[in-house]
mmCIF file of C-alpha atoms in Angstrom:
data_model
loop_
_atom_site.group_PDB
_atom_site.id
_atom_site.type_symbol
_atom_site.label_atom_id
_atom_site.label_comp_id
_atom_site.label_asym_id
_atom_site.label_seq_id
_atom_site.Cartn_x
_atom_site.Cartn_y
_atom_site.Cartn_z
ATOM 1 C CA UNK A 22 5.215 8.781 -11.955
ATOM 2 C CA UNK A 23 2.370 6.988 -10.735
ATOM 3 C CA UNK A 24 3.122 3.556 -8.609
ATOM 4 C CA UNK A 25 -0.749 2.614 -7.809
ATOM 5 C CA UNK A 26 -3.716 2.343 -9.197
ATOM 6 C CA UNK A 27 -7.153 0.788 -7.263
ATOM 7 C CA UNK A 28 -11.222 0.061 -7.408
ATOM 8 C CA UNK A 29 -13.004 -0.927 -4.837
ATOM 9 C CA UNK A 30 -17.232 -1.045 -4.109
ATOM 10 C CA UNK A 31 -17.915 -0.584 0.015
ATOM 11 C CA UNK A 32 -21.323 -1.060 1.052
ATOM 12 C CA UNK A 33 -22.630 0.260 4.559
ATOM 13 C CA UNK A 34 -25.374 -0.526 6.897
ATOM 14 C CA UNK A 35 -26.674 1.706 9.959
ATOM 15 C CA UNK A 36 -28.862 -1.066 12.298
ATOM 16 C CA UNK A 37 -29.254 1.743 14.788
ATOM 17 C CA UNK A 38 -28.350 4.734 15.388
ATOM 18 C CA UNK A 39 -24.973 4.906 16.910
ATOM 19 C CA UNK A 40 -23.297 2.293 15.333
ATOM 20 C CA UNK A 41 -22.063 1.401 11.031
ATOM 21 C CA UNK A 42 -21.389 -1.593 10.128
ATOM 22 C CA UNK A 43 -19.447 -2.131 6.493
ATOM 23 C CA UNK A 44 -18.063 -4.394 3.297
ATOM 24 C CA UNK A 45 -15.669 -3.732 0.927
ATOM 25 C CA UNK A 46 -13.935 -5.481 -2.075
ATOM 26 C CA UNK A 47 -10.637 -3.316 -3.388
ATOM 27 C CA UNK A 48 -8.496 -4.532 -6.348
ATOM 28 C CA UNK A 49 -5.248 -2.431 -6.674
ATOM 29 C CA UNK A 50 -2.038 -2.397 -8.923
ATOM 30 C CA UNK A 51 1.340 -1.701 -6.935
ATOM 31 C CA UNK A 52 3.949 -0.020 -9.678
ATOM 32 C CA UNK A 53 7.816 -1.289 -9.489
ATOM 33 C CA UNK A 54 9.535 0.623 -11.265
ATOM 34 C CA UNK A 55 12.992 -0.711 -13.929
ATOM 35 C CA UNK A 56 16.523 -1.083 -10.784
ATOM 36 C CA UNK A 57 19.282 -1.353 -11.659
ATOM 37 C CA UNK A 58 21.296 -3.095 -8.985
ATOM 38 C CA UNK A 59 24.316 -6.535 -8.537
ATOM 39 C CA UNK A 60 26.788 -4.221 -10.439
ATOM 40 C CA UNK A 61 30.463 -5.145 -10.085
ATOM 41 C CA UNK A 62 34.043 -3.239 -11.518
ATOM 42 C CA UNK A 63 37.463 -3.690 -12.236
ATOM 43 C CA UNK A 64 40.446 -2.655 -11.087
ATOM 44 C CA UNK A 65 40.249 0.643 -13.521
ATOM 45 C CA UNK A 66 35.964 1.200 -12.054
ATOM 46 C CA UNK A 67 34.631 0.063 -15.270
ATOM 47 C CA UNK A 68 31.296 -1.623 -15.309
ATOM 48 C CA UNK A 69 32.246 -5.156 -15.545
ATOM 49 C CA UNK A 70 28.450 -6.513 -15.138
ATOM 50 C CA UNK A 71 24.758 -5.407 -13.897
ATOM 51 C CA UNK A 72 21.454 -6.945 -12.882
ATOM 52 C CA UNK A 73 18.290 -4.884 -14.485
ATOM 53 C CA UNK A 74 14.835 -5.399 -13.519
ATOM 54 C CA UNK A 75 12.661 -3.933 -15.846
ATOM 55 C CA UNK A 76 9.599 -2.118 -14.317
ATOM 56 C CA UNK A 77 6.317 -4.222 -13.718
ATOM 57 C CA UNK A 78 2.710 -4.033 -11.905
ATOM 58 C CA UNK A 79 1.959 -6.414 -8.600
ATOM 59 C CA UNK A 80 -1.635 -6.874 -8.580
ATOM 60 C CA UNK A 81 -3.616 -7.176 -4.838
ATOM 61 C CA UNK A 82 -6.794 -8.387 -4.362
ATOM 62 C CA UNK A 83 -8.112 -6.744 -1.069
ATOM 63 C CA UNK A 84 -11.099 -7.067 1.810
ATOM 64 C CA UNK A 85 -11.992 -6.066 4.171
ATOM 65 C CA UNK A 86 -15.473 -5.758 6.874
ATOM 66 C CA UNK A 87 -15.945 -2.833 9.486
ATOM 67 C CA UNK A 88 -17.487 -2.065 12.944
ATOM 68 C CA UNK A 89 -17.375 2.319 13.859
ATOM 69 C CA UNK A 90 -19.536 3.273 16.987
ATOM 70 C CA UNK A 91 -20.016 6.888 17.036
ATOM 71 C CA UNK A 92 -21.600 8.827 19.803
ATOM 72 C CA UNK A 93 -22.253 13.093 20.563
ATOM 73 C CA UNK A 94 -21.532 14.369 23.576
ATOM 74 C CA UNK A 95 -21.703 18.001 25.363
ATOM 75 C CA UNK A 96 -23.671 19.007 21.904
ATOM 76 C CA UNK A 97 -20.554 19.156 19.539
ATOM 77 C CA UNK A 98 -17.799 16.155 20.404
ATOM 78 C CA UNK A 99 -18.033 13.668 18.650
ATOM 79 C CA UNK A 100 -16.824 10.930 19.225
ATOM 80 C CA UNK A 101 -15.803 7.928 17.118
ATOM 81 C CA UNK A 102 -13.726 4.203 17.887
ATOM 82 C CA UNK A 103 -13.692 1.844 14.548
ATOM 83 C CA UNK A 104 -12.242 -1.852 14.086
ATOM 84 C CA UNK A 105 -10.987 -2.902 10.527
ATOM 85 C CA UNK A 106 -9.811 -6.144 9.438
ATOM 86 C CA UNK A 107 -7.786 -5.896 6.441
ATOM 87 C CA UNK A 108 -6.489 -8.888 4.274
ATOM 88 C CA UNK A 109 -4.671 -8.531 1.220
ATOM 89 C CA UNK A 110 -3.714 -10.823 -1.193
ATOM 90 C CA UNK A 111 -1.103 -10.328 -3.260
ATOM 91 C CA UNK A 112 -0.956 -12.842 -6.371
ATOM 92 C CA UNK A 113 1.804 -14.244 -7.227
ATOM 93 C CA UNK A 114 4.044 -12.505 -10.125
ATOM 94 C CA UNK A 115 7.077 -13.677 -12.158
ATOM 95 C CA UNK A 116 9.933 -11.375 -13.876
ATOM 96 C CA UNK A 117 12.845 -11.588 -16.312
ATOM 97 C CA UNK A 118 15.410 -10.049 -14.710
ATOM 98 C CA UNK A 119 18.674 -9.432 -17.089
ATOM 99 C CA UNK A 120 22.264 -10.205 -16.052
ATOM 100 C CA UNK A 121 24.931 -7.876 -18.129
ATOM 101 C CA UNK A 122 28.430 -9.353 -18.379
ATOM 102 C CA UNK A 123 30.595 -7.683 -20.592
ATOM 103 C CA UNK A 124 32.753 -10.908 -21.704
ATOM 104 C CA UNK A 125 36.050 -10.884 -24.273
ATOM 105 C CA UNK A 126 35.467 -13.739 -27.217
ATOM 106 C CA UNK A 127 37.898 -15.940 -29.055
ATOM 107 C CA UNK A 128 36.877 -15.638 -32.517
ATOM 108 C CA UNK A 129 38.462 -19.124 -34.556
ATOM 109 C CA UNK A 130 40.173 -16.568 -36.320
ATOM 110 C CA UNK A 131 42.514 -16.209 -32.667
ATOM 111 C CA UNK A 132 40.740 -12.287 -32.897
ATOM 112 C CA UNK A 133 39.664 -11.052 -29.510
ATOM 113 C CA UNK A 134 35.957 -9.380 -29.289
ATOM 114 C CA UNK A 135 34.291 -7.289 -26.627
ATOM 115 C CA UNK A 136 30.889 -7.086 -25.999
ATOM 116 C CA UNK A 137 28.777 -7.692 -22.876
ATOM 117 C CA UNK A 138 26.189 -11.372 -22.716
ATOM 118 C CA UNK A 139 23.391 -11.296 -21.775
ATOM 119 C CA UNK A 140 21.125 -13.270 -19.485
ATOM 120 C CA UNK A 141 17.826 -14.007 -19.029
ATOM 121 C CA UNK A 142 17.373 -14.609 -14.790
ATOM 122 C CA UNK A 143 13.568 -15.393 -14.202
ATOM 123 C CA UNK A 144 12.317 -14.247 -10.659
ATOM 124 C CA UNK A 145 8.839 -15.436 -9.355
ATOM 125 C CA UNK A 146 7.187 -13.636 -6.512
ATOM 126 C CA UNK A 147 4.832 -15.837 -4.702
ATOM 127 C CA UNK A 148 2.184 -15.556 -3.086
ATOM 128 C CA UNK A 149 1.418 -13.442 -0.228
ATOM 129 C CA UNK A 150 -1.254 -12.929 2.867
ATOM 130 C CA UNK A 151 -1.232 -9.849 4.707
ATOM 131 C CA UNK A 152 -4.042 -9.587 7.761
ATOM 132 C CA UNK A 153 -3.974 -6.395 9.423
ATOM 133 C CA UNK A 154 -7.226 -4.730 11.958
ATOM 134 C CA UNK A 155 -7.366 -1.653 11.885
ATOM 135 C CA UNK A 156 -7.687 0.566 14.980
ATOM 136 C CA UNK A 157 -8.913 4.694 14.516
ATOM 137 C CA UNK A 158 -10.112 6.798 17.040
ATOM 138 C CA UNK A 159 -11.398 10.368 15.563
ATOM 139 C CA UNK A 160 -12.222 13.368 17.801
ATOM 140 C CA UNK A 161 -14.410 15.814 15.896
ATOM 141 C CA UNK A 162 -16.356 19.560 16.477
ATOM 142 C CA UNK A 163 -19.334 18.828 15.470
ATOM 143 C CA UNK A 164 -21.474 22.020 16.015
ATOM 144 C CA UNK A 165 -25.400 22.301 14.133
ATOM 145 C CA UNK A 166 -24.765 24.764 11.556
ATOM 146 C CA UNK A 167 -21.857 25.269 11.607
ATOM 147 C CA UNK A 168 -19.819 23.739 7.706
ATOM 148 C CA UNK A 169 -16.623 23.814 8.937
ATOM 149 C CA UNK A 170 -15.737 20.668 11.049
ATOM 150 C CA UNK A 171 -12.109 19.897 12.895
ATOM 151 C CA UNK A 172 -11.358 16.494 13.945
ATOM 152 C CA UNK A 173 -8.031 14.722 14.716
ATOM 153 C CA UNK A 174 -7.440 11.195 14.970
ATOM 154 C CA UNK A 175 -4.969 8.300 15.253
ATOM 155 C CA UNK A 176 -4.853 4.785 13.734
ATOM 156 C CA UNK A 177 -2.671 2.302 14.745
ATOM 157 C CA UNK A 178 -1.850 -0.744 11.318
ATOM 158 C CA UNK A 179 -1.464 -4.678 13.596
ATOM 159 C CA UNK A 180 -0.017 -7.218 11.875
ATOM 160 C CA UNK A 181 -2.505 -10.357 12.439
ATOM 161 C CA UNK A 182 -0.315 -12.172 10.445
ATOM 162 C CA UNK A 183 2.508 -12.000 12.962
ATOM 163 C CA UNK A 184 1.505 -12.580 16.524
ATOM 164 C CA UNK A 185 -0.278 -8.182 16.806
ATOM 165 C CA UNK A 186 3.049 -6.994 15.237
ATOM 166 C CA UNK A 187 2.755 -3.080 15.280
ATOM 167 C CA UNK A 188 3.020 -2.575 11.814
ATOM 168 C CA UNK A 189 2.149 1.216 11.826
ATOM 169 C CA UNK A 190 0.687 4.271 13.188
ATOM 170 C CA UNK A 191 -1.322 7.214 11.348
ATOM 171 C CA UNK A 192 -2.370 10.111 12.842
ATOM 172 C CA UNK A 193 -4.021 12.827 10.255
ATOM 173 C CA UNK A 194 -5.517 16.351 10.906
ATOM 174 C CA UNK A 195 -7.892 18.049 9.329
ATOM 175 C CA UNK A 196 -11.491 19.006 8.762
ATOM 176 C CA UNK A 197 -14.354 18.692 6.942
ATOM 177 C CA UNK A 198 -17.177 20.446 5.437
ATOM 178 C CA UNK A 199 -20.295 19.592 5.405
ATOM 179 C CA UNK A 200 -22.045 19.698 1.841
ATOM 180 C CA UNK A 201 -25.594 19.192 3.475
ATOM 181 C CA UNK A 202 -26.757 16.634 5.467
ATOM 182 C CA UNK A 203 -25.741 13.647 3.827
ATOM 183 C CA UNK A 204 -22.900 14.347 2.056
ATOM 184 C CA UNK A 205 -19.076 15.632 3.939
#
């Protein structure tokens, strides 16, 4: 199932051979699937109540600014270090959850009727800001006239709005294929 859609725009500039600067904007829409919670059962293990949260999309806006420094050693090893500042804004969203309770009703004629009662229970998710600095180090085999370039990289995600809290560590091993001088 699809749980995230995004679109973005990025511009870059290389003022000198070893330095690349870039800025980007992304719109990200995350899907939260339907969820049943707060279930309660009676002594006969029959469902008495539950809360149903419908599926919903939660929009985010992300701005990034980055600088990447690259050097080549021994004519075959490319080393790069990238610093990226990332600001993400989650928009406010109100959803209508429903609480379902099994209840008995007394009719005017004295008979008892039972059934599910549905009670709307709206919840508002406040807007939220997140500021992250992402530091990446990449080592890549880059030899002239060789189409495949294996690499290894490690990236640290630090929340700077929470006193430089290490939020995530990502490591990658892979390869790139050179199509031509400008494209990989």
